Structures are given as C-alpha cells and as structure tokens.
Coordinates of C-alpha atoms in Angstrom, one line a residue:
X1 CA -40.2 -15.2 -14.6
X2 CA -42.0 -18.6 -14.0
X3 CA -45.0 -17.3 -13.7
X4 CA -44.8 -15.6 -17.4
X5 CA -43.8 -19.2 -18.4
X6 CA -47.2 -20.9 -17.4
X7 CA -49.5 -17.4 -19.1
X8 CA -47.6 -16.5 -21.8
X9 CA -48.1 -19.4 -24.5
X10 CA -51.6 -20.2 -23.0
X11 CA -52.7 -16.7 -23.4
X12 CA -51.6 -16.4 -27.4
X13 CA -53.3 -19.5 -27.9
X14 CA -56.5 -18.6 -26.7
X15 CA -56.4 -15.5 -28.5
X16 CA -55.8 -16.9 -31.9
X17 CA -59.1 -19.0 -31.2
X18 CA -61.2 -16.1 -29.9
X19 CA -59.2 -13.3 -31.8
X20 CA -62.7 -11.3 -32.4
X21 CA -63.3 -11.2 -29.1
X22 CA -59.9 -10.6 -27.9
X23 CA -58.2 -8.2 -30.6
X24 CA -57.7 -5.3 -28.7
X25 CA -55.6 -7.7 -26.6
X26 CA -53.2 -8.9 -29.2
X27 CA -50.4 -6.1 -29.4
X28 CA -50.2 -6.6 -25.1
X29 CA -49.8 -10.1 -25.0
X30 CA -47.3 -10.1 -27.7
X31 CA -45.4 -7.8 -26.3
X32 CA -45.2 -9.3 -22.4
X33 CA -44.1 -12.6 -25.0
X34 CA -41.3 -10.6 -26.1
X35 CA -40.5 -9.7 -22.4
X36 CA -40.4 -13.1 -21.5
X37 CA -37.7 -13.9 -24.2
X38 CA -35.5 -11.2 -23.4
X39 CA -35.8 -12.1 -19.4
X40 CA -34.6 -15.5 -20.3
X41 CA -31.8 -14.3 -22.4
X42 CA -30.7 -12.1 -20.2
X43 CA -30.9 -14.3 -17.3
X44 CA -28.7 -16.8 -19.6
X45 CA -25.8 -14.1 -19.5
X46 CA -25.7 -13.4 -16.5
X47 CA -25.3 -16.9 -15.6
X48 CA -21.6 -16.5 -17.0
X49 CA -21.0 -13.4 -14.8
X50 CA -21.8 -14.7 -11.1
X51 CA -19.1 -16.3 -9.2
X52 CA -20.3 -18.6 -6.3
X53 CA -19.4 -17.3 -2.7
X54 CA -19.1 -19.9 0.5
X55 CA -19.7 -18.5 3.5
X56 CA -20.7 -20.9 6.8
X57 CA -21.2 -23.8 4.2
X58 CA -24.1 -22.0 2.1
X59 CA -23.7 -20.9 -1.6
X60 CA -24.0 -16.9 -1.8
X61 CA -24.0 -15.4 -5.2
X62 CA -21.9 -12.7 -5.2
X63 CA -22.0 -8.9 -7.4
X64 CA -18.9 -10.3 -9.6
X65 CA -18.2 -10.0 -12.9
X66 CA -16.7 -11.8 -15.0
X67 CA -16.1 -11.9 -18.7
X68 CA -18.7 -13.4 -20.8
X69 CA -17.7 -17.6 -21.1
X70 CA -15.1 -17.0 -18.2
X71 CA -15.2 -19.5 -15.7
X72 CA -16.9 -18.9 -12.3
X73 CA -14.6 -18.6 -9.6
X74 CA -15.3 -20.1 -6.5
X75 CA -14.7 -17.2 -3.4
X76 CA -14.3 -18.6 0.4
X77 CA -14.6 -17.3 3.7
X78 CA -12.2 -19.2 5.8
X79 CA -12.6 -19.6 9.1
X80 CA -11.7 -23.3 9.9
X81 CA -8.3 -24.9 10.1
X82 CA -9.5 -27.7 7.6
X83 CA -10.7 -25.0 5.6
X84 CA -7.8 -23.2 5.6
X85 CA -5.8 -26.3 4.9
X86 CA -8.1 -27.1 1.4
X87 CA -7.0 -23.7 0.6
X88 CA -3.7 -24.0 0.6
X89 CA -3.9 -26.9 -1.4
X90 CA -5.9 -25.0 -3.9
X91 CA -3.2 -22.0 -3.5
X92 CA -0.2 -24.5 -4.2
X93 CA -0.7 -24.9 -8.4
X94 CA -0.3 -21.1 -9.1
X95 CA 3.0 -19.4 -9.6
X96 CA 1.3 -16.6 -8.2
X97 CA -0.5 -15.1 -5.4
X98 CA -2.4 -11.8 -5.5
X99 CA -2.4 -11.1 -1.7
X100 CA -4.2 -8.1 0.3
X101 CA -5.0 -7.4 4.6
X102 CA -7.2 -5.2 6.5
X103 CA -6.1 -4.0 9.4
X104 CA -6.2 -1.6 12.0
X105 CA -3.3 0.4 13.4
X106 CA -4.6 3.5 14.8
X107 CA -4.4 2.4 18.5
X108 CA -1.4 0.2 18.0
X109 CA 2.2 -0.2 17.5
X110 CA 2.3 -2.8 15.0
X111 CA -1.1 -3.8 13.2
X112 CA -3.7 -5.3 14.1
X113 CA -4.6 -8.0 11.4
X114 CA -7.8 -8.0 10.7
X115 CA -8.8 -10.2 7.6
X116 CA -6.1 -12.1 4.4
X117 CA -7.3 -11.8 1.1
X118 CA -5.4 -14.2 -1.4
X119 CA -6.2 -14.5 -5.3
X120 CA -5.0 -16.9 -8.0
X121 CA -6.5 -17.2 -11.6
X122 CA -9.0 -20.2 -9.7
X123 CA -9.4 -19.6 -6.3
X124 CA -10.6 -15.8 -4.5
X125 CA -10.9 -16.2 -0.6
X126 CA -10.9 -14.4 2.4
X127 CA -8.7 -15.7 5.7
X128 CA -10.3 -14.6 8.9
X129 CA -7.2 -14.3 11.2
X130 CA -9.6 -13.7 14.2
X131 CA -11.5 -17.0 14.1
X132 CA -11.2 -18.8 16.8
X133 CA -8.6 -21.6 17.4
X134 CA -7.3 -20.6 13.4
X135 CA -4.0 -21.5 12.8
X136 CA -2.1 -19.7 10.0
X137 CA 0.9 -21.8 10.1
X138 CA 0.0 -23.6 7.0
X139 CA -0.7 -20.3 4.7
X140 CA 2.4 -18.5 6.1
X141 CA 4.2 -21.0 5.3
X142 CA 2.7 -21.3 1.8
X143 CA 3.6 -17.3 1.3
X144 CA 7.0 -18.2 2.5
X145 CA 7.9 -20.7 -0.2
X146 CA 10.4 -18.9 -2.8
X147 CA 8.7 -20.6 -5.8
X148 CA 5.7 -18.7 -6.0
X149 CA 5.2 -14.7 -6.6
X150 CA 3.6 -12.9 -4.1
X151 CA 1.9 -9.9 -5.5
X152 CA 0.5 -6.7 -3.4
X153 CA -0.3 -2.9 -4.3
X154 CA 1.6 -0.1 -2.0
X155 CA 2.5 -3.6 0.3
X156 CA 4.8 -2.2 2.5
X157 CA 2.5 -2.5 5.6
X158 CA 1.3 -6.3 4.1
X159 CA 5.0 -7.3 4.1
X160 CA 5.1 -5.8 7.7
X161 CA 2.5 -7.6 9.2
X162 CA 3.7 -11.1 8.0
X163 CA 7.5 -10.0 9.1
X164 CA 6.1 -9.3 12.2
X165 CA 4.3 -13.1 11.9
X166 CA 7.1 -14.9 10.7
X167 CA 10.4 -13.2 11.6
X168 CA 10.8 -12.9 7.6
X169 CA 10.3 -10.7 4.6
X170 CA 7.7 -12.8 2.1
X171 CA 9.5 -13.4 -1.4
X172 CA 9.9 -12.9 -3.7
X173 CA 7.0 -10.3 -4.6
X174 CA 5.6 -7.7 -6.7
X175 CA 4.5 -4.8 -5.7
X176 CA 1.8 -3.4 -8.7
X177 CA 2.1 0.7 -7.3
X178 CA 6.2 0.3 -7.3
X179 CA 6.0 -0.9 -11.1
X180 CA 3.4 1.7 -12.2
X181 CA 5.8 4.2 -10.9
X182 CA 8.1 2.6 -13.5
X183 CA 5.8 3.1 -15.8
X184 CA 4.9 6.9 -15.4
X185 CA 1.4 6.1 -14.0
X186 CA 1.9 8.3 -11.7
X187 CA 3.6 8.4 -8.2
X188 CA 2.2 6.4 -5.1
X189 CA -1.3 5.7 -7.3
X190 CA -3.9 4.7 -5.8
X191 CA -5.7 1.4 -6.3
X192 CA -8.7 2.3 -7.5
X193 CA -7.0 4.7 -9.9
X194 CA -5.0 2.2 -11.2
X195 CA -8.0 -0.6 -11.3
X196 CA -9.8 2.4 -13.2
X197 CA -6.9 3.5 -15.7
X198 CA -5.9 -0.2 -16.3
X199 CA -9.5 -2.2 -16.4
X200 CA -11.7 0.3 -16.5
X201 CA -13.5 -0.5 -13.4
X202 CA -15.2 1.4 -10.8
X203 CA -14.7 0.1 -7.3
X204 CA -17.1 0.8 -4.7
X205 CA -15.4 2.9 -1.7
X206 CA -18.7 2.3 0.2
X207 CA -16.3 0.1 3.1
X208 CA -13.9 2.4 3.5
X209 CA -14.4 3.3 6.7
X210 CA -15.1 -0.3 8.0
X211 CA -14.1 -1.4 11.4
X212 CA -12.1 -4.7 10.0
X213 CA -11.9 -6.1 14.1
X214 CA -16.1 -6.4 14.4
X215 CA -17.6 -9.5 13.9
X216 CA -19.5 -10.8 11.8
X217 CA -18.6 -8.7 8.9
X218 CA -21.1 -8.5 6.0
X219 CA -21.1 -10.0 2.7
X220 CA -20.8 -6.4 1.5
X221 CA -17.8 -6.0 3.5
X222 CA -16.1 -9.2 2.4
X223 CA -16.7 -8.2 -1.0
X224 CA -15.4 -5.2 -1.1
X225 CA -12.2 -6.4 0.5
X226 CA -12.1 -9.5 -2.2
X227 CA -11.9 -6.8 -5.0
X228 CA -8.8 -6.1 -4.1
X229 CA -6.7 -9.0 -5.1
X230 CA -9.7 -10.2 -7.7
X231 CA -8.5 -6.9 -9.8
X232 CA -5.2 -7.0 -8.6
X233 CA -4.8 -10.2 -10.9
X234 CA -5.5 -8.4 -14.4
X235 CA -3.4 -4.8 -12.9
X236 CA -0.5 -7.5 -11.8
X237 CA -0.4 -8.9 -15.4
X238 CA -1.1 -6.1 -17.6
X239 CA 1.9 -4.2 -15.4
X240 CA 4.5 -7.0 -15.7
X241 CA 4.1 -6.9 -19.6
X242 CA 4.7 -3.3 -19.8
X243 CA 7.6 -3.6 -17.7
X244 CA 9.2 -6.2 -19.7
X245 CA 8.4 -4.4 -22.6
X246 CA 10.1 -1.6 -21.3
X247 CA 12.8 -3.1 -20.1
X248 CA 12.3 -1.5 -16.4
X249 CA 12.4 -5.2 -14.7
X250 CA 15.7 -4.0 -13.2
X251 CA 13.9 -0.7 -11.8
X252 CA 11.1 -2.8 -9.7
X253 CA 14.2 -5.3 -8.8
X254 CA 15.9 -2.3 -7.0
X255 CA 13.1 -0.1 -5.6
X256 CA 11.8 -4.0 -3.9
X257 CA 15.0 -4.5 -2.8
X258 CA 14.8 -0.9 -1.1
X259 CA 11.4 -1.6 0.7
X260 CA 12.6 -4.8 2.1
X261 CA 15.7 -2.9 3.7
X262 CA 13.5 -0.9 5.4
X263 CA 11.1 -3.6 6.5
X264 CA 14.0 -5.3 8.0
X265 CA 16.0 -2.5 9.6
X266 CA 14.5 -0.9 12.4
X267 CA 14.0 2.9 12.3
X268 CA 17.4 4.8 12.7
X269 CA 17.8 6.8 15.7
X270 CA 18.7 9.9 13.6
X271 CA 15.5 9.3 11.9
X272 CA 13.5 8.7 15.5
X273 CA 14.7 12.4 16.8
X274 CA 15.1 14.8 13.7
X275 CA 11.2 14.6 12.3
X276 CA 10.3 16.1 15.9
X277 CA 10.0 20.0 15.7
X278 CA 12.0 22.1 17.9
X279 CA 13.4 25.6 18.6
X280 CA 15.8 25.0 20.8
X281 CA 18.7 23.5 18.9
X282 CA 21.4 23.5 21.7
X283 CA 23.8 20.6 21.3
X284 CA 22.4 18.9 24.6
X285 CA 19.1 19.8 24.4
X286 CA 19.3 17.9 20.8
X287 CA 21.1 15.3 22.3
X288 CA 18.1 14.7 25.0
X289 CA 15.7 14.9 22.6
X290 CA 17.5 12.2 20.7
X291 CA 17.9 9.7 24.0
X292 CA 14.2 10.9 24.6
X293 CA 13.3 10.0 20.8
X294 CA 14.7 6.5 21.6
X295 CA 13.3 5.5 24.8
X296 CA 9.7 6.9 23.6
X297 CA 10.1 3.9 20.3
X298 CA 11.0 1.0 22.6
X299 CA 8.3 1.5 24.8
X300 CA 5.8 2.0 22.4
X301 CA 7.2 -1.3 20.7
X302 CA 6.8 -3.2 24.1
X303 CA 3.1 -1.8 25.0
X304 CA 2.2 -2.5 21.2
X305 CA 1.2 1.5 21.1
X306 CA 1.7 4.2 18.8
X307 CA 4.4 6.5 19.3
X308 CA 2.3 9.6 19.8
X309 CA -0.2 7.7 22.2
X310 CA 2.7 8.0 24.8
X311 CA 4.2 11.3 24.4
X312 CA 3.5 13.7 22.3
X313 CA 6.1 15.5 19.7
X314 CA 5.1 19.0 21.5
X315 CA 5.7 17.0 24.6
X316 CA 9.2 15.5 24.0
X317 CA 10.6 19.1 22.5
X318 CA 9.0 20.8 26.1
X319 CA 10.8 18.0 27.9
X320 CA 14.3 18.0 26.0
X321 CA 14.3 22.0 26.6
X322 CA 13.4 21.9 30.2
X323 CA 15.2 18.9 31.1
X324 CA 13.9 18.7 34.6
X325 CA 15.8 16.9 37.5
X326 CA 12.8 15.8 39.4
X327 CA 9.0 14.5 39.2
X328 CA 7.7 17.7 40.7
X329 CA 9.7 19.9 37.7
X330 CA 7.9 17.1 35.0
X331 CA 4.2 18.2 36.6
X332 CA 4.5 21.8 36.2
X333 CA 5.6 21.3 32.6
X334 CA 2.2 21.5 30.0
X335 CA 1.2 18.0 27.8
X336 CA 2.9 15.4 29.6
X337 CA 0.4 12.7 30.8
X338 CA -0.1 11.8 34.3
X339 CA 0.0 8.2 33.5
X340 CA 3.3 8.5 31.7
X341 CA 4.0 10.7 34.9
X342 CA 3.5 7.8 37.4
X343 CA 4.6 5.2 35.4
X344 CA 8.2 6.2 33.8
X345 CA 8.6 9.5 35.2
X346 CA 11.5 7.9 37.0
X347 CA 13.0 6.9 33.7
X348 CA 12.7 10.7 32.0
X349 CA 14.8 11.4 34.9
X350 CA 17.2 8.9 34.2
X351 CA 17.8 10.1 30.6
X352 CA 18.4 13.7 31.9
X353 CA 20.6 12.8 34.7
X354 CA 22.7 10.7 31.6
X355 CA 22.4 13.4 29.3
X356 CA 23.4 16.6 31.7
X357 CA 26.8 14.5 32.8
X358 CA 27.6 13.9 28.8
X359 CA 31.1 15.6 27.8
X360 CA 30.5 18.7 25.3
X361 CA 32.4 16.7 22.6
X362 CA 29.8 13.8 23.1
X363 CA 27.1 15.9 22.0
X364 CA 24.8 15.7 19.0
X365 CA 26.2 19.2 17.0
X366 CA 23.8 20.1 13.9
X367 CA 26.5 20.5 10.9
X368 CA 27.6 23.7 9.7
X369 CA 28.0 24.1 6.0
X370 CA 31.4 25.3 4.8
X371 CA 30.6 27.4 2.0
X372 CA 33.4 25.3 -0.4
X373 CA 30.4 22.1 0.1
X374 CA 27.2 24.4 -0.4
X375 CA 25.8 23.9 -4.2
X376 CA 25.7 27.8 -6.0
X377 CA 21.6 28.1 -6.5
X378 CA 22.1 28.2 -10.3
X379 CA 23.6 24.7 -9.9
X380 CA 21.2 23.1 -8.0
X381 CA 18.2 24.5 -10.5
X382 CA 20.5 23.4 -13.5
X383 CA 21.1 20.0 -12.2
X384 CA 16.5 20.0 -11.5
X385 CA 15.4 21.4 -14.8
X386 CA 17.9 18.6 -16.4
X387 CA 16.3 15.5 -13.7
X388 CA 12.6 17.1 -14.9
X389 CA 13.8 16.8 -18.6
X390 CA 15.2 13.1 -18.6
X391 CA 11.9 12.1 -16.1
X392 CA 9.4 13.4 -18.9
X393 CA 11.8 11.7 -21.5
X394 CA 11.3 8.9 -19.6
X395 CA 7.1 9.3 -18.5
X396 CA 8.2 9.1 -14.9
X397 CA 7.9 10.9 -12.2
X398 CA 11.0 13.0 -10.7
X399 CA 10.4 11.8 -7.2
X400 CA 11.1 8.3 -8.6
X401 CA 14.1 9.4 -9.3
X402 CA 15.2 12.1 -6.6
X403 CA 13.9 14.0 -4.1
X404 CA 15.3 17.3 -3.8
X405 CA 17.2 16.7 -1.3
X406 CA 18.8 13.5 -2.4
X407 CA 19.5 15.1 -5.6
X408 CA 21.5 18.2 -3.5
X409 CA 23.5 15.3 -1.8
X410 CA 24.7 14.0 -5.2
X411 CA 25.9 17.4 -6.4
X412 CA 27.8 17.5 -2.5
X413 CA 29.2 14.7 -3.2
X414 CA 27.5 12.7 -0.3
X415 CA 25.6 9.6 -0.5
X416 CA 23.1 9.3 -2.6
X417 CA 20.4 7.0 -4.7
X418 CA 21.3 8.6 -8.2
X419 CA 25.1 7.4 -7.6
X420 CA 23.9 3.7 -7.9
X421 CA 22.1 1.4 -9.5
X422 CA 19.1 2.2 -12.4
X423 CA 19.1 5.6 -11.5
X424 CA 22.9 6.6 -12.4
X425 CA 22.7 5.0 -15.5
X426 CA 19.4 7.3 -16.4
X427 CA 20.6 10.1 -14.4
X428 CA 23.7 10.3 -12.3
X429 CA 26.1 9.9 -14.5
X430 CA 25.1 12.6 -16.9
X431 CA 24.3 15.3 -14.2
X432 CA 28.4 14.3 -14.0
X433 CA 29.0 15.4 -17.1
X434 CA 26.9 18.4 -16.8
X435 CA 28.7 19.8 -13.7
X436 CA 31.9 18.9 -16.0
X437 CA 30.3 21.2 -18.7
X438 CA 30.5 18.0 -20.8
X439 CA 26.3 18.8 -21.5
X440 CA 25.2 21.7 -23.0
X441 CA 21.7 23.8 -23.0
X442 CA 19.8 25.3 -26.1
X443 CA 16.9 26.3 -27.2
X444 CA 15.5 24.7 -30.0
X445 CA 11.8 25.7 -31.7
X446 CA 10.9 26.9 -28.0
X447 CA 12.2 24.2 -26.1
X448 CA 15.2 23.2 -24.0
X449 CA 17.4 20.7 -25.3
X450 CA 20.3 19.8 -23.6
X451 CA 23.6 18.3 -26.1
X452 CA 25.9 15.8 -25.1
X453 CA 29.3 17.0 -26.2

C-alpha cells in the first residue's frame, strides 16, 4: 500500500504531460488509482474491527470483530500475579462477568484446570492457572463477591472446578444453556448453536481437540478459547431480555438452584451402585455391589482418578457375583487389575467378609410393584400426550419439564419435580385434574384439544 502511494499520483502526472506517448497507459494507471483508494478505505474499516491482544508485553492484533464504531477491546494473557491483580481491578466496575475454563478430565477425578477466560463489556482475557508462582486468590475472590453476576454456558463443570478451589458454589450466576431451555431453544444447545441462532456467527471448531495442559499454547488457541465468553456477552444479554419478557425469571431461578444442589451434595450411594449393569440381582449380591460402588468413589476421589480407571463396571458386577473370600479367588476372576490386585485386594476382601455376615433383613431388596401403585398404560400415555401438548404451548422442550420417569412418579404419587415449584403451576396441577376427569380431550379441525371443565 505505501508503495502505490509514492507511483500512483506521480504516474498520472506524467502521463497527462506525455499523454501521446503514453495513452495506451491511461485506462491501467487509472484504474491501479482506484485500487489504491479502495485499499485505503478499506483499511480505514477495518481499523474499527481489530481488538488489540497482549501477550508477553507485545501488541498482537487479533481476528475479532467488532461492530463498525465499537470500541476496541483490549484482550490479555495473564500470566503474572501483578497482572492478574490489574485485572481484577479492571473486572471490579462491571455487574457482570462472562466466565469460561478449559480443562482436562479424562485421566482425573476432578479437573484439571487448564486456562480462565473472563469477559466484561471492556475487558476479554485469558488467566493461565498453570503459570508459575500464579496466585488466583485475588480473582476467586473477585468471582466470590455476591454483587456481581457470573455468567457461563452449560457451567456445571465451571462451577465445579471453582467449588473444588474455594470450598463454595460462585453466585449468583447465569447459566445462558439453562435459560435457552426456558426459552424453547432447544434442550442442552450447544454453544455454537446458540452463538449461531442468536448472533449469527460462525465459530471456528478448529481447537477442539486441543491439549489445554501444553505449553505455550498458540495465539490460535487462545483465541479460540476467548470466543467463548467474547460471544457469550451478546447470548447472555439477548437471553435475559427474553426471559424477562417472558416472564420465565422464576424458571432459571429454580433449575440454578437445582444445579447448585448437586454441585454441593456429593453423589448418592443409590446413584453410585444402580447405573452399573448387572444380572444377578440377589439381595446380597446388590448389596455388595452397592458397598463395592462406594469404596470404588472414595478412592478414586483420593488418587484424583476417574472411576472407571480403577475398576471397571464389568469388573465390579463380576466381583459382587463372585464375591470371593481370598486374593487367590480375585486372580482367577477376568478384568480385575493386578495393580488394584496388590494394592487393595485386601480391602475387596474386607467388603465381602462385611457383606456375607449382613442379616437378610439388612439387605438392599429391589421393590416389587403392588399392582394397586402401577399406573394403567393408557394413563401414563394420557398424562404424556397432555405434558407434549402444554410443552409445545409453551415452545419448550418436554424433558424440561419431565422425564418419563419423573412424570410416572407424579402419577404414583411419589416424589417428584412437577409437584413443586414452576413446573406444577405449568403442569402438575392440571395432570391432577386430568386423573380427576376434571380435563377433557377432543378433537377439534384435526387436532387434540384438551377442555378444562
């Protein structure tokens, strides 16, 4: 471009003095003129559409865009305590946070964290939690601070990892695939889909498979993990003013207050033993597949490793069958590891020996259903069609209101979500006065309508 600026305007003018000589040239100069002023111009946008990246104290200019006359936004890589303390006192004005990790998990119990991404309508940086000496104190205790709105997308493992940092759940927050359920968006969207139906914006998936631990990562990389909470900011605010048109501020409340229960509570032993496949359903063998179940989470808790990493599933149903009394009886049995062998084959032991000198009436005993609490089949699809009509009524999914078997619970009788909150007022309490025969069915120009009498 600066070289068209010192031939261009020379060019034309010695043309127009020799323009005999050089009229065949005329229509080419003109037009690499014309070149030159579009260049410019467009150069002149762009200007408005870089944002400025830091990274080791030089200026990168990053693939961003922004809206035409927006105002660059300055994106960090921290990896400094004194630049992680500027950027918390850049954080601290907003009354929001638009907050995203990598991590890894696949060889761990809890995960590994990898990289904090953190957004506000100024400021776009990433936190690298693996720099050395970093201290997060300061930003933990920033997200901690009840003032300020922490906002994720499907953040149930984000609000894990800083539970497992803090010893508490971050609040309050907003999580952006909870509300587009509200919304009928569709259930568990993605990101990207959401990005896409909401801004229209394409994001690259070319870091998917990125190994978050490795060092240095790339500007690519760190890119690709800022656009998550850089378009998390317009999905965040575009969401919340649907929901408060719709009224369904009340729906997030509940189904947030849901995920941090289960952040909080550790898993239930009922729901450690019955996922776990298994033919033999003998009261004892259940009930050492339960204490089996158990064990296998603690450990894996104290080595930091997953679950299945210790003992397999096909390996803790061989085990609770067999139920051998000693080390010699746990070798001939298929999948069980010779490490686990040597190292808490002594222990596998103990849990049989506990197990075998259990009374009968201590035993885990899989429910039979008296017939008086089973729901007739015609009942059960009744009480479905009617949850499929009041979801589409309502553009929402029928898994965000029941699953099929918390909706067979309700007609039992038995706990249930559609007997509280948001969901019996939509739901619940007229599936009551259909059972009651209080709600008729029709057919009206093709269609199923369903009268209140």
């Amino acid at each position: 471009m600066n070289g068209k600026r010192g031939f261009t305007r020379p060019a034309l003018l010695l043309c127009y003095r020799y323009h005999n000589s050089a009229h065949a040239l005329m229509p080419l100069l003109w037009l690499c003129y014309f070149i030159k002023i579009q260049c410019t111009a467009s150069a002149k946008r762009y200007k408005h559409r870089q944002s400025i990246f830091i990274r080791d104290g030089q200026k990168v200019i990053t693939g961003q865009v922004l809206k035409r006359g927006a105002r660059m936004t300055q994106q960090r890589m921290i990896t400094t305590n004194a630049e992680l303390a500027k950027l918390v006192t850049d954080l601290s004005p907003s009354d929001y946070i638009a907050v995203d990790t990598e991590f890894l998990r696949e060889k761990t119990y809890h995960a590994h964290l990898c990289l904090i991404q953190l957004a506000t309508d100024d400021v776009v940086a990433a936190v690298d939690p693996l720099a050395k000496d970093i201290d997060l104190t300061p930003l933990l205790a920033l997200l901690l601070e009840p003032q300020r709105l922490k906002v994720f997308h499907a953040g149930k493992q984000d609000l894990e990892i800083f539970f497992q940092l803090t010893g508490n759940v971050i609040e309050p927050f907003f999580d952006t695939q909870i509300a587009a359920m509200a919304l009928g968006l569709g259930h568990q969207i993605g990101f990207a889909n959401l990005v896409q139906h909401l801004v229209g914006k394409n994001l690259s998936k070319g870091q998917q498979m990125t190994n978050w631990e490795r060092r240095p990562l790339t500007d690519a990389q760190i890119g690709y993990a800022l656009d998550d909470v850089i378009y998390l900011r317009p999905v965040f605010k575009q969401i919340r003013q649907q929901l408060e048109q719709k009224g369904r501020n009340d729906w997030l409340q509940e189904e947030e207050q849901r995920l941090k229960d289960s952040i909080i509570q550790t898993p239930s032993e009922d729901k450690l033993w019955r996922s776990i496949r298994i033919r033999d359903k003998s009261p004892r063998t259940l009930t050492a597949l339960k204490e089996l179940a158990v064990w296998r989470d603690t450990l894996a808790r104290e080595v930091n490793k997953p679950r299945s990493m210790l003992l397999r599933d096909e390996a803790m149903a061989t085990l609770a069958h067999a139920r051998p009394m000693t080390l010699d009886e746990i070798t001939n049995l298929r999948g069980i590891p010779h490490e686990i062998l040597h190292k808490y084959g002594s222990e596998i032991l103990q849990i049989f020996d506990k197990v075998n000198a259990l009374p009968k009436e201590a035993l885990i005993k899989l429910p039979n259903r008296a017939p008086a609490d089973e729901v007739d089949s015609a009942v059960s699809a009744l009480a479905g069609l009617y949850l499929r009509h009041v979801a589409s009524e309502a553009n929402v999914t029928p898994n965000l209101i029941a699953s099929t078997d918390e909706l067979e619970a309700f007609l039992q009788g038995n706990p249930s979500p559609l007997s509280e909150g948001w969901r019996y007022a939509l739901v619940g309490s007229a599936l009551k006065r259909l059972m009651d025969g209080k709600i008729a069915l029709s057919l009206k120009n093709g269609k199923l309508v369903f009268i209140d009498n």
